[in-house]
Each structure stands twice: as C-alpha cells, then as structure tokens.
C-alpha cells in the first residue's frame, strides 16, 4: 500500500482522477520570462533569450497579483498583445495567469496555457472554469498548501478536459533566509502518486536571485519534469519580483543546465 493511502489523519485524501491521470509522453518543460510584461521590447528580449535556451513556454504576468495591492504585478490588457507577438516570433507557447474568471475569455484569446497563481490555487470556482478550457493549466501550490491540498486542487482540473501541470513554488516556513521555502521533497512525493507533470519554480520558491540556479537543479534532480524561471533584461529594474529575477544570460544557462540534469536523471 502506498504511503499516501496509509495516512489516517484528517479528511481522507480523494483525488482519483489525479491518481489515474495518464500523461502520454515524458517531456521537458521550460517556462521562462519576466515576472511582469512591461512592454513589447522587454517581452521580445525575454522571449528571444528563452527560445535560444530551448524554452517551451514564454511566461509573463499580465493579470497577476502580489501579496499587497501596491505591488505592481501585471499591467493588464495593454500587454496581452505584446506577449503573444513576442512568443509567436520565437515559436514559444504563452502561459498567462488568470486571477479572475471574468477575464478568462479575453485571456484565452492570447494564452496557449493558463497559470493559476499561489493565491488562487484553492479558488475552486476558477479551477472548475479552467478545467473546461482544453488547454494546459499550470497550477502553483498555495504557500500553505500540503500535498493533499495540492492534489485536491489538481483534481478539480483533472475532472475537465484541460491538461493539468503542478508547479512547486515554495511554501511559508519559519526560515528567514528566503521569502518562501522550496519543499523539494514534494516533487518525488507527488510523482509517486500521479503522472501529472510536476515543475519546479526556484524563483518564487526562494525569492533570491542567487538561489535560483541551485534550487532549479535540485528540483530537476528530485524528479521534476521541468522548471519555471523568472528572468529580465535588467533584473534590478523589474517592476515586480526584482530580487529573484536573473539576467537573461544567467536564465539561459540555468535552463540549459536544467535540461541536461533532466536528461541524466531520467536514465535512473
Ligand atoms: C508569478 O508567477 O509571477 C507569481 C506571482 O507566482 P506565485 O503565484 O507563485 O506567487
Ligand atoms: Mn513573479
């Protein structure tokens, strides 16, 4: 009997669709881009670098939100087009976060894939709508969500016709050397239960530029199917999450090394 099934405390875990999920192929996911899209030029620079490093998806906050209303995350409609133009010119898929169901139809016109941010990860009405989208949905863990809650949220997605992917992006903890603490052990623990692809997000998972590379590689070595990295042409000038933004050059090196570690890890 699996470890997941032996647990006796709390509500009985119930995520049958997640457990039964069949992912047709094992491939590497590399999502890269700035925290927020700031304009066409910035988007193009980031997308070009992402493509050069072999990224599969171009990310960028357009509708995201941060912990505090004063945080400047996402400049909304004006940058949706910039994002898609930059992605298309570089043959990348767009990943755009949705925080409000009312924006879903608009975002769907520009998004190849959706992101559910940490703060919306238990917004079940939103998850139910996204489940019907037929697209890839990258679900980030909420900063206080345990394994069962992450898989429970994923179950809402798995019940529809979308393709769920889980992104481990760190949790609240007592540690004060990081903004959020990346629980690397969640990765193999989730992968022991489901074939839903799991990605590691070392950018939000630490909040520290200097820790992005080691934690990206740790996550991949632990079995992650891919990585999400925030990068920016001028990291210190990033309008959001500047402390964790890496340069385009460093971002490219991280993505390429991560892919090599992934290729080596899957030989096990
Ligand atoms: C983001 O991806 O830029 C973001 C705000 O992520 P999270 O929801 O993980 O904080
Ligand atoms: Mn961010």
mmCIF file of C-alpha atoms and ligand atoms in Angstrom:
data_model
loop_
_atom_site.group_PDB
_atom_site.id
_atom_site.type_symbol
_atom_site.label_atom_id
_atom_site.label_comp_id
_atom_site.label_asym_id
_atom_site.label_seq_id
_atom_site.Cartn_x
_atom_site.Cartn_y
_atom_site.Cartn_z
ATOM 1 C CA UNK A 1 0.000 0.000 0.000
ATOM 2 C CA UNK A 2 1.372 3.389 -0.908
ATOM 3 C CA UNK A 3 2.388 5.878 1.734
ATOM 4 C CA UNK A 4 -0.425 8.185 0.572
ATOM 5 C CA UNK A 5 -3.040 5.502 1.259
ATOM 6 C CA UNK A 6 -1.733 4.631 4.726
ATOM 7 C CA UNK A 7 -2.371 8.086 6.164
ATOM 8 C CA UNK A 8 -5.168 8.144 8.724
ATOM 9 C CA UNK A 9 -5.300 11.759 9.921
ATOM 10 C CA UNK A 10 -7.591 14.495 8.614
ATOM 11 C CA UNK A 11 -10.043 14.097 5.741
ATOM 12 C CA UNK A 12 -9.491 11.023 3.599
ATOM 13 C CA UNK A 13 -7.490 12.044 0.546
ATOM 14 C CA UNK A 14 -9.664 11.848 -2.586
ATOM 15 C CA UNK A 15 -8.142 12.608 -5.949
ATOM 16 C CA UNK A 16 -8.965 9.577 -8.112
ATOM 17 C CA UNK A 17 -8.677 11.406 -11.441
ATOM 18 C CA UNK A 18 -5.255 12.701 -10.475
ATOM 19 C CA UNK A 19 -4.104 9.228 -9.478
ATOM 20 C CA UNK A 20 -5.457 7.733 -12.698
ATOM 21 C CA UNK A 21 -4.038 10.507 -14.871
ATOM 22 C CA UNK A 22 -2.184 9.209 -17.922
ATOM 23 C CA UNK A 23 0.341 11.588 -19.423
ATOM 24 C CA UNK A 24 1.100 10.405 -22.943
ATOM 25 C CA UNK A 25 4.753 11.439 -23.074
ATOM 26 C CA UNK A 26 7.516 12.408 -20.701
ATOM 27 C CA UNK A 27 8.991 15.638 -21.919
ATOM 28 C CA UNK A 28 10.904 18.566 -20.507
ATOM 29 C CA UNK A 29 9.037 21.784 -19.749
ATOM 30 C CA UNK A 30 10.934 25.054 -19.573
ATOM 31 C CA UNK A 31 8.874 28.126 -18.788
ATOM 32 C CA UNK A 32 10.806 31.374 -18.833
ATOM 33 C CA UNK A 33 10.109 35.082 -18.953
ATOM 34 C CA UNK A 34 9.758 38.121 -16.755
ATOM 35 C CA UNK A 35 7.575 38.342 -13.681
ATOM 36 C CA UNK A 36 5.553 41.076 -15.387
ATOM 37 C CA UNK A 37 5.297 42.002 -19.052
ATOM 38 C CA UNK A 38 6.403 45.636 -19.183
ATOM 39 C CA UNK A 39 6.206 46.351 -22.920
ATOM 40 C CA UNK A 40 6.891 44.900 -26.363
ATOM 41 C CA UNK A 41 10.646 45.444 -26.311
ATOM 42 C CA UNK A 42 11.140 43.815 -22.924
ATOM 43 C CA UNK A 43 8.852 40.935 -23.901
ATOM 44 C CA UNK A 44 10.745 40.373 -27.152
ATOM 45 C CA UNK A 45 14.146 40.392 -25.462
ATOM 46 C CA UNK A 46 12.989 37.883 -22.892
ATOM 47 C CA UNK A 47 11.245 35.628 -25.401
ATOM 48 C CA UNK A 48 14.313 35.581 -27.673
ATOM 49 C CA UNK A 49 16.566 34.558 -24.791
ATOM 50 C CA UNK A 50 14.057 31.930 -23.661
ATOM 51 C CA UNK A 51 13.889 30.463 -27.160
ATOM 52 C CA UNK A 52 17.685 30.446 -27.502
ATOM 53 C CA UNK A 53 17.853 28.380 -24.322
ATOM 54 C CA UNK A 54 15.312 25.883 -25.632
ATOM 55 C CA UNK A 55 12.331 27.022 -23.568
ATOM 56 C CA UNK A 56 8.952 25.543 -24.420
ATOM 57 C CA UNK A 57 6.778 28.294 -22.934
ATOM 58 C CA UNK A 58 7.036 32.060 -22.550
ATOM 59 C CA UNK A 59 5.604 33.388 -19.293
ATOM 60 C CA UNK A 60 4.863 36.879 -18.105
ATOM 61 C CA UNK A 61 2.422 38.357 -15.659
ATOM 62 C CA UNK A 62 -0.284 40.416 -17.314
ATOM 63 C CA UNK A 63 -3.114 39.902 -14.868
ATOM 64 C CA UNK A 64 -1.150 38.591 -11.878
ATOM 65 C CA UNK A 65 -1.430 39.943 -8.354
ATOM 66 C CA UNK A 66 1.003 40.066 -5.478
ATOM 67 C CA UNK A 67 0.595 39.847 -1.738
ATOM 68 C CA UNK A 68 -0.028 43.586 -1.340
ATOM 69 C CA UNK A 69 -2.215 45.762 -3.564
ATOM 70 C CA UNK A 70 0.622 48.241 -4.000
ATOM 71 C CA UNK A 71 2.749 45.576 -5.727
ATOM 72 C CA UNK A 72 2.897 46.255 -9.453
ATOM 73 C CA UNK A 73 2.120 42.877 -10.924
ATOM 74 C CA UNK A 74 0.620 42.706 -14.351
ATOM 75 C CA UNK A 75 -0.324 45.715 -16.415
ATOM 76 C CA UNK A 76 -3.438 44.060 -17.755
ATOM 77 C CA UNK A 77 -4.906 44.322 -21.234
ATOM 78 C CA UNK A 78 -2.345 46.559 -22.887
ATOM 79 C CA UNK A 79 0.327 43.879 -22.680
ATOM 80 C CA UNK A 80 -1.583 40.816 -23.807
ATOM 81 C CA UNK A 81 -0.771 41.518 -27.451
ATOM 82 C CA UNK A 82 2.890 42.269 -26.721
ATOM 83 C CA UNK A 83 3.199 38.974 -25.006
ATOM 84 C CA UNK A 84 1.705 36.972 -27.817
ATOM 85 C CA UNK A 85 3.705 38.762 -30.511
ATOM 86 C CA UNK A 86 6.944 38.108 -28.625
ATOM 87 C CA UNK A 87 6.067 34.443 -28.122
ATOM 88 C CA UNK A 88 4.995 33.841 -31.720
ATOM 89 C CA UNK A 89 8.126 35.493 -33.139
ATOM 90 C CA UNK A 90 10.146 32.991 -31.141
ATOM 91 C CA UNK A 91 7.953 29.965 -31.638
ATOM 92 C CA UNK A 92 7.016 29.680 -27.958
ATOM 93 C CA UNK A 93 3.702 28.964 -26.252
ATOM 94 C CA UNK A 94 2.306 31.663 -23.953
ATOM 95 C CA UNK A 95 1.474 30.988 -20.306
ATOM 96 C CA UNK A 96 -0.718 33.692 -18.780
ATOM 97 C CA UNK A 97 -2.050 33.798 -15.238
ATOM 98 C CA UNK A 98 -5.766 34.159 -14.598
ATOM 99 C CA UNK A 99 -6.890 35.544 -11.291
ATOM 100 C CA UNK A 100 -10.457 36.499 -12.164
ATOM 101 C CA UNK A 101 -12.962 34.328 -14.025
ATOM 102 C CA UNK A 102 -14.347 37.488 -15.641
ATOM 103 C CA UNK A 103 -11.099 37.903 -17.623
ATOM 104 C CA UNK A 104 -10.965 34.320 -18.791
ATOM 105 C CA UNK A 105 -12.435 34.736 -22.276
ATOM 106 C CA UNK A 106 -10.132 37.658 -23.075
ATOM 107 C CA UNK A 107 -7.028 35.919 -21.770
ATOM 108 C CA UNK A 108 -7.970 32.718 -23.591
ATOM 109 C CA UNK A 109 -7.557 34.554 -26.908
ATOM 110 C CA UNK A 110 -3.867 35.156 -26.114
ATOM 111 C CA UNK A 111 -2.927 32.241 -23.875
ATOM 112 C CA UNK A 112 -1.823 28.847 -25.117
ATOM 113 C CA UNK A 113 -1.717 27.807 -21.464
ATOM 114 C CA UNK A 114 -3.007 29.241 -18.206
ATOM 115 C CA UNK A 115 -1.266 29.735 -14.888
ATOM 116 C CA UNK A 116 -3.082 29.563 -11.570
ATOM 117 C CA UNK A 117 -1.052 31.557 -9.053
ATOM 118 C CA UNK A 118 -0.329 30.574 -5.480
ATOM 119 C CA UNK A 119 -3.009 32.884 -4.131
ATOM 120 C CA UNK A 120 -5.728 31.418 -6.361
ATOM 121 C CA UNK A 121 -4.712 27.782 -6.052
ATOM 122 C CA UNK A 122 -7.720 26.971 -3.875
ATOM 123 C CA UNK A 123 -10.139 29.163 -5.815
ATOM 124 C CA UNK A 124 -12.266 26.233 -6.787
ATOM 125 C CA UNK A 125 -14.725 28.162 -8.983
ATOM 126 C CA UNK A 126 -11.792 29.401 -11.073
ATOM 127 C CA UNK A 127 -10.294 25.910 -11.239
ATOM 128 C CA UNK A 128 -13.614 24.484 -12.417
ATOM 129 C CA UNK A 129 -13.774 27.013 -15.258
ATOM 130 C CA UNK A 130 -10.158 26.437 -16.277
ATOM 131 C CA UNK A 131 -10.782 22.697 -16.183
ATOM 132 C CA UNK A 132 -13.113 23.144 -19.161
ATOM 133 C CA UNK A 133 -10.574 25.095 -21.239
ATOM 134 C CA UNK A 134 -8.970 22.202 -23.097
ATOM 135 C CA UNK A 135 -5.590 23.902 -22.543
ATOM 136 C CA UNK A 136 -2.567 23.235 -20.363
ATOM 137 C CA UNK A 137 -3.110 24.653 -16.865
ATOM 138 C CA UNK A 138 -0.061 25.235 -14.669
ATOM 139 C CA UNK A 139 -1.258 25.085 -11.062
ATOM 140 C CA UNK A 140 1.071 26.602 -8.475
ATOM 141 C CA UNK A 141 0.849 25.471 -4.881
ATOM 142 C CA UNK A 142 -0.524 27.970 -2.401
ATOM 143 C CA UNK A 143 2.092 28.940 0.171
ATOM 144 C CA UNK A 144 0.284 26.978 2.909
ATOM 145 C CA UNK A 145 -0.972 24.017 0.930
ATOM 146 C CA UNK A 146 0.048 20.485 1.860
ATOM 147 C CA UNK A 147 0.423 17.608 -0.573
ATOM 148 C CA UNK A 148 -3.233 16.511 -0.288
ATOM 149 C CA UNK A 149 -4.483 20.047 -0.850
ATOM 150 C CA UNK A 150 -2.293 20.480 -3.923
ATOM 151 C CA UNK A 151 -3.567 17.203 -5.358
ATOM 152 C CA UNK A 152 -7.143 18.086 -4.365
ATOM 153 C CA UNK A 153 -6.890 21.353 -6.301
ATOM 154 C CA UNK A 154 -5.395 19.438 -9.218
ATOM 155 C CA UNK A 155 -8.357 17.048 -9.066
ATOM 156 C CA UNK A 156 -10.668 19.955 -9.958
ATOM 157 C CA UNK A 157 -8.621 20.422 -13.118
ATOM 158 C CA UNK A 158 -8.261 16.724 -13.894
ATOM 159 C CA UNK A 159 -12.045 16.328 -13.933
ATOM 160 C CA UNK A 160 -12.308 18.512 -17.011
ATOM 161 C CA UNK A 161 -10.669 18.366 -20.418
ATOM 162 C CA UNK A 162 -7.662 20.568 -19.622
ATOM 163 C CA UNK A 163 -4.134 19.234 -19.155
ATOM 164 C CA UNK A 164 -3.062 19.966 -15.566
ATOM 165 C CA UNK A 165 0.560 20.533 -14.564
ATOM 166 C CA UNK A 166 1.689 21.185 -10.993
ATOM 167 C CA UNK A 167 4.294 23.841 -10.216
ATOM 168 C CA UNK A 168 6.041 23.626 -6.849
ATOM 169 C CA UNK A 169 6.825 27.219 -5.926
ATOM 170 C CA UNK A 170 7.738 27.155 -2.252
ATOM 171 C CA UNK A 171 5.788 27.473 0.970
ATOM 172 C CA UNK A 172 5.683 29.687 4.014
ATOM 173 C CA UNK A 173 8.099 28.500 6.665
ATOM 174 C CA UNK A 174 9.962 29.724 9.711
ATOM 175 C CA UNK A 175 13.120 30.237 7.657
ATOM 176 C CA UNK A 176 14.066 33.840 7.141
ATOM 177 C CA UNK A 177 16.912 33.420 4.661
ATOM 178 C CA UNK A 178 14.336 33.026 1.879
ATOM 179 C CA UNK A 179 10.991 34.578 1.031
ATOM 180 C CA UNK A 180 9.358 31.184 0.506
ATOM 181 C CA UNK A 181 10.978 27.845 1.137
ATOM 182 C CA UNK A 182 11.026 25.305 -1.653
ATOM 183 C CA UNK A 183 9.992 21.888 -0.382
ATOM 184 C CA UNK A 184 11.923 19.736 -2.843
ATOM 185 C CA UNK A 185 10.591 16.509 -1.319
ATOM 186 C CA UNK A 186 7.081 17.401 -2.540
ATOM 187 C CA UNK A 187 8.286 16.703 -6.062
ATOM 188 C CA UNK A 188 9.067 12.971 -5.794
ATOM 189 C CA UNK A 189 6.201 12.556 -3.293
ATOM 190 C CA UNK A 190 3.706 13.897 -5.858
ATOM 191 C CA UNK A 191 5.287 11.971 -8.682
ATOM 192 C CA UNK A 192 4.873 8.750 -6.694
ATOM 193 C CA UNK A 193 1.107 9.354 -6.794
ATOM 194 C CA UNK A 194 0.392 10.782 -10.233
ATOM 195 C CA UNK A 195 1.680 11.101 -13.777
ATOM 196 C CA UNK A 196 0.583 14.757 -13.869
ATOM 197 C CA UNK A 197 3.796 16.605 -14.806
ATOM 198 C CA UNK A 198 5.465 18.467 -11.938
ATOM 199 C CA UNK A 199 7.627 21.559 -12.446
ATOM 200 C CA UNK A 200 9.888 23.358 -10.016
ATOM 201 C CA UNK A 201 9.776 27.152 -9.629
ATOM 202 C CA UNK A 202 13.031 28.148 -7.929
ATOM 203 C CA UNK A 203 12.327 31.861 -8.496
ATOM 204 C CA UNK A 204 9.269 32.160 -6.266
ATOM 205 C CA UNK A 205 10.500 29.102 -4.387
ATOM 206 C CA UNK A 206 13.266 31.162 -2.832
ATOM 207 C CA UNK A 207 12.733 34.820 -3.719
ATOM 208 C CA UNK A 208 16.513 35.081 -4.102
ATOM 209 C CA UNK A 209 18.369 35.504 -7.376
ATOM 210 C CA UNK A 210 21.455 33.681 -6.105
ATOM 211 C CA UNK A 211 19.441 30.598 -5.138
ATOM 212 C CA UNK A 212 17.575 30.156 -8.413
ATOM 213 C CA UNK A 213 20.228 28.025 -10.116
ATOM 214 C CA UNK A 214 20.943 25.569 -7.275
ATOM 215 C CA UNK A 215 17.269 25.070 -6.488
ATOM 216 C CA UNK A 216 16.342 24.649 -10.158
ATOM 217 C CA UNK A 217 18.882 21.846 -10.408
ATOM 218 C CA UNK A 218 17.826 20.335 -7.057
ATOM 219 C CA UNK A 219 14.205 20.230 -8.210
ATOM 220 C CA UNK A 220 15.066 18.594 -11.506
ATOM 221 C CA UNK A 221 17.371 16.095 -9.813
ATOM 222 C CA UNK A 222 14.477 15.244 -7.482
ATOM 223 C CA UNK A 223 12.382 14.284 -10.487
ATOM 224 C CA UNK A 224 10.698 17.459 -11.719
ATOM 225 C CA UNK A 225 9.646 17.408 -15.366
ATOM 226 C CA UNK A 226 10.603 20.999 -15.883
ATOM 227 C CA UNK A 227 11.424 24.377 -14.492
ATOM 228 C CA UNK A 228 9.898 27.858 -14.318
ATOM 229 C CA UNK A 229 12.435 30.684 -14.202
ATOM 230 C CA UNK A 230 11.821 34.425 -13.997
ATOM 231 C CA UNK A 231 14.342 36.433 -15.973
ATOM 232 C CA UNK A 232 14.635 40.047 -17.039
ATOM 233 C CA UNK A 233 16.930 42.131 -19.290
ATOM 234 C CA UNK A 234 17.629 44.416 -16.307
ATOM 235 C CA UNK A 235 16.825 42.294 -13.252
ATOM 236 C CA UNK A 236 17.144 45.095 -10.689
ATOM 237 C CA UNK A 237 14.708 47.220 -12.667
ATOM 238 C CA UNK A 238 12.000 44.547 -12.872
ATOM 239 C CA UNK A 239 8.676 46.139 -11.825
ATOM 240 C CA UNK A 240 7.857 43.057 -9.742
ATOM 241 C CA UNK A 241 9.847 40.318 -8.025
ATOM 242 C CA UNK A 242 13.141 42.118 -8.825
ATOM 243 C CA UNK A 243 15.024 40.343 -6.007
ATOM 244 C CA UNK A 244 14.540 36.962 -7.644
ATOM 245 C CA UNK A 245 14.897 37.965 -11.292
ATOM 246 C CA UNK A 246 18.001 36.585 -13.002
ATOM 247 C CA UNK A 247 19.633 38.134 -16.057
ATOM 248 C CA UNK A 248 18.822 36.763 -19.496
ATOM 249 C CA UNK A 249 22.295 35.293 -19.709
ATOM 250 C CA UNK A 250 22.000 33.519 -16.342
ATOM 251 C CA UNK A 251 18.446 32.431 -17.153
ATOM 252 C CA UNK A 252 19.628 30.788 -20.375
ATOM 253 C CA UNK A 253 22.441 28.965 -18.575
ATOM 254 C CA UNK A 254 20.030 27.741 -15.886
ATOM 255 C CA UNK A 255 17.529 26.407 -18.440
ATOM 256 C CA UNK A 256 20.195 24.628 -20.443
ATOM 257 C CA UNK A 257 21.835 23.055 -17.387
ATOM 258 C CA UNK A 258 18.424 22.049 -16.050
ATOM 259 C CA UNK A 259 17.693 20.219 -19.281
ATOM 260 C CA UNK A 260 20.985 18.332 -19.036
ATOM 261 C CA UNK A 261 20.238 17.314 -15.436
ATOM 262 C CA UNK A 262 16.740 16.241 -16.508
ATOM 263 C CA UNK A 263 18.155 14.079 -19.283
ATOM 264 C CA UNK A 264 20.619 12.487 -16.850
ATOM 265 C CA UNK A 265 18.001 11.997 -14.102
ATOM 266 C CA UNK A 266 15.572 10.151 -16.356
ATOM 267 C CA UNK A 267 18.181 7.463 -17.023
ATOM 268 C CA UNK A 268 17.754 6.214 -13.420
HETATM 269 C C1 LIG B 1 4.265 34.719 -10.724
HETATM 270 O O1 LIG B 1 4.335 33.623 -11.336
HETATM 271 O O2 LIG B 1 4.795 35.768 -11.124
HETATM 272 C C2 LIG B 1 3.619 34.719 -9.389
HETATM 273 C C3 LIG B 1 3.143 35.835 -8.846
HETATM 274 O O3 LIG B 1 3.642 33.492 -8.849
HETATM 275 P P1 LIG B 1 3.073 32.935 -7.459
HETATM 276 O O4 LIG B 1 1.604 32.867 -7.656
HETATM 277 O O5 LIG B 1 3.733 31.611 -7.342
HETATM 278 O O6 LIG B 1 3.478 33.894 -6.364
HETATM 279 MN MN1 LIG B 2 6.778 36.686 -10.082
#
